[in-house]
Tab-separated table of C-alpha atoms and ligand atoms in Angstrom:
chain	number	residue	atom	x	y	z
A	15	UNK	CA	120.373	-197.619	53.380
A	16	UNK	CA	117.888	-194.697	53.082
A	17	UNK	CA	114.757	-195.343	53.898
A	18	UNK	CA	112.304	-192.786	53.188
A	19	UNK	CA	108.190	-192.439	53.494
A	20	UNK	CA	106.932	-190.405	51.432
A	21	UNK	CA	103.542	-189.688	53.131
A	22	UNK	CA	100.082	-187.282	52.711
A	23	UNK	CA	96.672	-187.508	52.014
A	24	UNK	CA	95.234	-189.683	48.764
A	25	UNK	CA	95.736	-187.120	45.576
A	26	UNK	CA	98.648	-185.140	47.386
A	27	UNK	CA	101.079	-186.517	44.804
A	28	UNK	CA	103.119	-189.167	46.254
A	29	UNK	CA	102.964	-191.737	43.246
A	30	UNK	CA	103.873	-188.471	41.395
A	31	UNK	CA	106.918	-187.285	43.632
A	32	UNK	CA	107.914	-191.152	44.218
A	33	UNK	CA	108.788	-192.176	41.060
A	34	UNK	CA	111.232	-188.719	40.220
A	35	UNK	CA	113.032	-189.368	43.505
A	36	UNK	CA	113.378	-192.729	42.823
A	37	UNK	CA	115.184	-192.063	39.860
A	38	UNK	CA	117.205	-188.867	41.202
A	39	UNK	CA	118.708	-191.595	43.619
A	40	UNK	CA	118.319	-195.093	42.577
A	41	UNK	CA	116.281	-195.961	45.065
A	42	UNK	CA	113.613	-198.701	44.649
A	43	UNK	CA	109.955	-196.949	44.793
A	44	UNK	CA	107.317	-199.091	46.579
A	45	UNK	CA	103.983	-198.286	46.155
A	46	UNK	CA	101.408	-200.245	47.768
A	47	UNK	CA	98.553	-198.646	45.953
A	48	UNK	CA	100.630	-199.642	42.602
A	49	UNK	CA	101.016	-203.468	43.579
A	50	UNK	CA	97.616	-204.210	44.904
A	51	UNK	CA	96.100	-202.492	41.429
A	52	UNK	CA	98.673	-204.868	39.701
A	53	UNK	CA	97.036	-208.020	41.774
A	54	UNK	CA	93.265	-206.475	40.622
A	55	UNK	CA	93.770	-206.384	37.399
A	56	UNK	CA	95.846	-210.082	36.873
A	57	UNK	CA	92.513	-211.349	38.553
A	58	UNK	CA	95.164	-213.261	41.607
A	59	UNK	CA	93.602	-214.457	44.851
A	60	UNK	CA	94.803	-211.660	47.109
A	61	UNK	CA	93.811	-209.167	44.003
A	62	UNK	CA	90.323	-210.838	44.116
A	63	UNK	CA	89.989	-210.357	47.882
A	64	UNK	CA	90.881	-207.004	47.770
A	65	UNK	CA	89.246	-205.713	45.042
A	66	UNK	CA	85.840	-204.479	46.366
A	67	UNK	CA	87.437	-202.974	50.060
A	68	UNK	CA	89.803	-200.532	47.293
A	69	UNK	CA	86.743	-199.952	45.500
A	70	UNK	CA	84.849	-198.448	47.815
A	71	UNK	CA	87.534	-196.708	49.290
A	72	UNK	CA	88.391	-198.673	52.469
A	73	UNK	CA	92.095	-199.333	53.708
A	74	UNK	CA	93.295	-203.364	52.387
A	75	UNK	CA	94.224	-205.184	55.442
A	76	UNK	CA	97.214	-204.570	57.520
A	77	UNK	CA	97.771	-208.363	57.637
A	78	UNK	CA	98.087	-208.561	53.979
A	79	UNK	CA	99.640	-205.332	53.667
A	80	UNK	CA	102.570	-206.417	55.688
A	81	UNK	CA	103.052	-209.612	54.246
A	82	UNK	CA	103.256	-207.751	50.488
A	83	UNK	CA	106.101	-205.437	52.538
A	84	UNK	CA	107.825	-208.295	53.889
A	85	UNK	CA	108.266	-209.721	50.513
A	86	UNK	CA	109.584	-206.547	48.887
A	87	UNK	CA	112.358	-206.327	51.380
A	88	UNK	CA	113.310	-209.669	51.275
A	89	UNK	CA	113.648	-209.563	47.315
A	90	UNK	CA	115.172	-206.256	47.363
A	91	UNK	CA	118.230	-206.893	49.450
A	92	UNK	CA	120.901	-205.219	47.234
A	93	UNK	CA	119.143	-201.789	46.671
A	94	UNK	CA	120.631	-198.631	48.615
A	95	UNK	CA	117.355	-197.165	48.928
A	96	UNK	CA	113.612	-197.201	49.274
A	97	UNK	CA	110.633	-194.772	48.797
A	98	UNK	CA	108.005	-196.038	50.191
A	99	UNK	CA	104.814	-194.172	48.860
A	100	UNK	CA	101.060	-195.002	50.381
A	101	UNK	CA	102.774	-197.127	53.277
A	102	UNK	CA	102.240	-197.250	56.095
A	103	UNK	CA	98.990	-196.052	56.189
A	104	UNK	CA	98.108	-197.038	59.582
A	105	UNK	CA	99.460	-197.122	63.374
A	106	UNK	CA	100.206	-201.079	63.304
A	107	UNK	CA	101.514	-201.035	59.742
A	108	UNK	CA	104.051	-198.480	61.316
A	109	UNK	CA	104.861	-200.601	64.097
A	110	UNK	CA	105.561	-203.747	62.151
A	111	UNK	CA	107.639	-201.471	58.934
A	112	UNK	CA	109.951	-200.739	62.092
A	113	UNK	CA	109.986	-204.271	63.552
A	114	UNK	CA	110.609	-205.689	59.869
A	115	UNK	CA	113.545	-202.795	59.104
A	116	UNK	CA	115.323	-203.271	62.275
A	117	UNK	CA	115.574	-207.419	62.199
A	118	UNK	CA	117.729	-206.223	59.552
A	119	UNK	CA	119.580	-203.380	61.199
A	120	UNK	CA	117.486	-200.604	59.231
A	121	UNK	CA	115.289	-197.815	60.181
A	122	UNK	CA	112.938	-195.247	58.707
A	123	UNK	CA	115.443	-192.293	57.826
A	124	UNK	CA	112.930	-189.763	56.923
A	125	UNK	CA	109.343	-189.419	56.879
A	126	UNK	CA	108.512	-185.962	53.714
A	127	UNK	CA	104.812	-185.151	54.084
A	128	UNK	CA	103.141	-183.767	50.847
A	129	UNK	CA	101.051	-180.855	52.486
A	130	UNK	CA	97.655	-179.956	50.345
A	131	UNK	CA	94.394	-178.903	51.228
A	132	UNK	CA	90.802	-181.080	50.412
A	133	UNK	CA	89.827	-178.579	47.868
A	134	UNK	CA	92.801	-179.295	46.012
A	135	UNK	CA	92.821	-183.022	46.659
A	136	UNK	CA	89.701	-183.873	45.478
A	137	UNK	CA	89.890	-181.580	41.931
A	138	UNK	CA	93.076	-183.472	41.549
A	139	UNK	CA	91.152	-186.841	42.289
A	140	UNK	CA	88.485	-186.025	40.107
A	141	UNK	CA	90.670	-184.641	37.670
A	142	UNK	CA	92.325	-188.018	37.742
A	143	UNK	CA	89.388	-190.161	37.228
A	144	UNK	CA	88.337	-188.391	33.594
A	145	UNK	CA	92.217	-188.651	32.483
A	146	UNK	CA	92.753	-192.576	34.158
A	147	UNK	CA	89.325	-193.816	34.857
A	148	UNK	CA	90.486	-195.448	38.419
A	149	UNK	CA	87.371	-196.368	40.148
A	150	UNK	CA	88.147	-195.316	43.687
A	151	UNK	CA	88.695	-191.421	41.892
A	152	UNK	CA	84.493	-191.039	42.285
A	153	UNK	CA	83.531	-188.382	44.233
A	154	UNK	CA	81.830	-190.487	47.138
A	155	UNK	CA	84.572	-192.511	46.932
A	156	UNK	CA	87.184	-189.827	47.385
A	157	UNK	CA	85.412	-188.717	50.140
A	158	UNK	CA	85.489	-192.014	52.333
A	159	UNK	CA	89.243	-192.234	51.353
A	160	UNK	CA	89.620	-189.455	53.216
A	161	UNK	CA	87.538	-190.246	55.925
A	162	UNK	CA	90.438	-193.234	56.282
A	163	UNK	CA	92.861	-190.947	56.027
A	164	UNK	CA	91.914	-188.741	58.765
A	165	UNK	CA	90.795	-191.372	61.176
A	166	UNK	CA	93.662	-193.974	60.144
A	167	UNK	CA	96.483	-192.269	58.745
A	168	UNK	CA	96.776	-188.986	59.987
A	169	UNK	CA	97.954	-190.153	63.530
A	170	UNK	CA	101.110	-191.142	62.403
A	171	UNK	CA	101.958	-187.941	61.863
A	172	UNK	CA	102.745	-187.797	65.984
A	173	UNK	CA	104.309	-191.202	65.709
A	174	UNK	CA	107.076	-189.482	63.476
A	175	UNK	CA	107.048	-186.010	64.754
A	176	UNK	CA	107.871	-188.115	68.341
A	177	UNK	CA	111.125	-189.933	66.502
A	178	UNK	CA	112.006	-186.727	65.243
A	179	UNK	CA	112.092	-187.364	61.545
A	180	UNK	CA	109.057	-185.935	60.181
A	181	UNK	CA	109.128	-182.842	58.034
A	182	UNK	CA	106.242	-181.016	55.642
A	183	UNK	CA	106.922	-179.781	52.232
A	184	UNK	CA	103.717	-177.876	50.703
A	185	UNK	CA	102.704	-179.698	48.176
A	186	UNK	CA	100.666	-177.484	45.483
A	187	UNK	CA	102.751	-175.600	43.155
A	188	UNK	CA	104.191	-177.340	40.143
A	189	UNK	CA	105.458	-180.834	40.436
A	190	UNK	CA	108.902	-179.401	39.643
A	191	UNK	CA	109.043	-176.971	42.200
A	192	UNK	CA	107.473	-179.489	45.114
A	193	UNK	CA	110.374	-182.139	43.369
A	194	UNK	CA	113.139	-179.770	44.583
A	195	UNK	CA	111.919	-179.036	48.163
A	196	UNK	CA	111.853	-182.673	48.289
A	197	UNK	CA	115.623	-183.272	47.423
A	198	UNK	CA	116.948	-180.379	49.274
A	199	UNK	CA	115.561	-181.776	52.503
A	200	UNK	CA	116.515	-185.494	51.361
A	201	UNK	CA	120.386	-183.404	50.777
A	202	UNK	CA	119.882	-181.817	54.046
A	203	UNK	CA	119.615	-185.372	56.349
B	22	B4P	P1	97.206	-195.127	46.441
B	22	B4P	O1	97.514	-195.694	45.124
B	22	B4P	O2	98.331	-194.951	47.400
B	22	B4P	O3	96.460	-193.767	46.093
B	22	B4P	P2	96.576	-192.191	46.375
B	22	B4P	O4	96.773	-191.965	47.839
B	22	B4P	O5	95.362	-191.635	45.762
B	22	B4P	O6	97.764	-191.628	45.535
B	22	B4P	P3	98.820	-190.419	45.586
B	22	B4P	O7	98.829	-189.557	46.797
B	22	B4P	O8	100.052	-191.183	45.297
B	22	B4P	O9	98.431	-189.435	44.434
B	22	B4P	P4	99.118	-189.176	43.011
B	22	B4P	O10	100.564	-188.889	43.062
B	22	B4P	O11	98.687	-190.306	42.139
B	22	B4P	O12	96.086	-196.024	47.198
B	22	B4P	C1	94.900	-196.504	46.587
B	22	B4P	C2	94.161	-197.517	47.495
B	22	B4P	O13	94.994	-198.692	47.741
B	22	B4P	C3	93.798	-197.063	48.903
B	22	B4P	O14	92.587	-196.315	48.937
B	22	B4P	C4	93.683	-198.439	49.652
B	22	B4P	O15	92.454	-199.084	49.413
B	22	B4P	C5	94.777	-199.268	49.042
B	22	B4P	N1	96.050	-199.198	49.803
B	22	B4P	C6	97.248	-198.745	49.318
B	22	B4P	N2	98.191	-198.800	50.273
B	22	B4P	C7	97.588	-199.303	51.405
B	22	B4P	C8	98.038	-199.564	52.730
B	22	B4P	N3	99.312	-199.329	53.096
B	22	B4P	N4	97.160	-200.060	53.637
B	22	B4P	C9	95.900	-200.326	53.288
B	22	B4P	N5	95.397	-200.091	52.041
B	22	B4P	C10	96.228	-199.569	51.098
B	22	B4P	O16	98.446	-187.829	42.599
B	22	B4P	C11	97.050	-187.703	42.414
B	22	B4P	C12	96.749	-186.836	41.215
B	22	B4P	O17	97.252	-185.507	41.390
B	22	B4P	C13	97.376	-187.351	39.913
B	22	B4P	O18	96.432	-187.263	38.886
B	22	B4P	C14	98.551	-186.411	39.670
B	22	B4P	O19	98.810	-186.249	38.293
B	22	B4P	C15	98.069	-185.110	40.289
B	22	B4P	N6	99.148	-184.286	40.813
B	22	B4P	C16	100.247	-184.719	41.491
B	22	B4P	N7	101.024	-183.656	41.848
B	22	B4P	C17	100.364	-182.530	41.418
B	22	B4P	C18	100.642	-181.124	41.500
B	22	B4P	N8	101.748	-180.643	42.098
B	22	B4P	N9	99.741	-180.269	40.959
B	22	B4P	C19	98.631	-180.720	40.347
B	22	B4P	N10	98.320	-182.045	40.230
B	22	B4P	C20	99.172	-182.942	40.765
């Protein structure tokens, strides 16, 4: 099975790039960000709890972000493939993804980081927010999701670069373009 992060800062077009290589490959596209707005907006206890912490920016916990992951791999058994997209977003979500993927004989295959610079991230946030209206796409907001990023996220980076499976792809340039970087280096393992 491939399993494949898909990884970068919020705006640097994972949910875009997840969803194409999904398709190229038949994989099964996870994205956290996608199921807990799902749980929001059908008003269900764990969408109620975590409602206000994704409005103001702030990372869900890993406790229920794990237990949402178990439950995806456990229903997805038969799938050949999975692109995970906003997950993990911290040190201990990492840990458990490879505890959870190994119980049944899996690991992470690849880890593609979407490269981009804050300028660019937040005028694609903001851009975002007239077209889609998503609340966390203000600019204070987009600034305190990056805060998380930088303080909670970003360290992974090492944790891959150490298991040798993490590579960068710049990710400005049309979605195209960034697209086929993204297969040739999902060809290329
Ligand atoms: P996510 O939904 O994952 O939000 P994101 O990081 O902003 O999205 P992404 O990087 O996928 O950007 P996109 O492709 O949409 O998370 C939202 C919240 O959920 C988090 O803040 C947190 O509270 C919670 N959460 C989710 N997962 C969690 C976890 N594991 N642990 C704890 N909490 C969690 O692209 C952004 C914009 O750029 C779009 O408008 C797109 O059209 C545009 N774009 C994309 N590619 C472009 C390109 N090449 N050029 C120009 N524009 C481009």
């Amino acid at each position: 099975m491939f399993n494949l992060i898909l990884f970068g800062p919020p705006g640097a077009g994972k949910g875009t790039q997840a969803v194409k290589i999904a398709e190229k490959f038949g994989w099964k596209h996870v994205s956290t960000g996608d199921i807990l707005r799902a749980e929001v907006s059908s008003g269900t206890p764990l969408g109620l709890k975590v409602k206000a912490v994704m409005e103001t920016g702030q990372l869900v916990s890993d406790d229920l972000l794990i237990e949402i992951m178990e439950s995806v791999f456990v229903n997805n058994k038969d799938v050949n493939g999975f692109v995970l997209d906003g997950f993990p977003r911290t040190l201990n979500q990492a840990q458990e993804l490879d505890l959870m993927l190994a119980k049944h004989g899996e690991s992470v295959t690849l880890v593609l980081a979407l490269e981009v610079d804050e300028t660019e991230l937040v005028k694609r946030l903001l851009n975002r927010a007239q077209e889609q209206g998503r609340k966390d796409d203000t600019e204070e907001v987009i600034k305190n999701r990056l805060v998380q990023y930088h303080h909670h996220t970003k360290p992974l980076i090492e944790y891959y670069q150490e298991k040798n499976i993490y590579t960068e792809v710049y990710g400005v340039g049309s979605i195209d373009d960034i697209f086929n970087q993204l297969v040739s280096q999902i060809s290329a393992d």
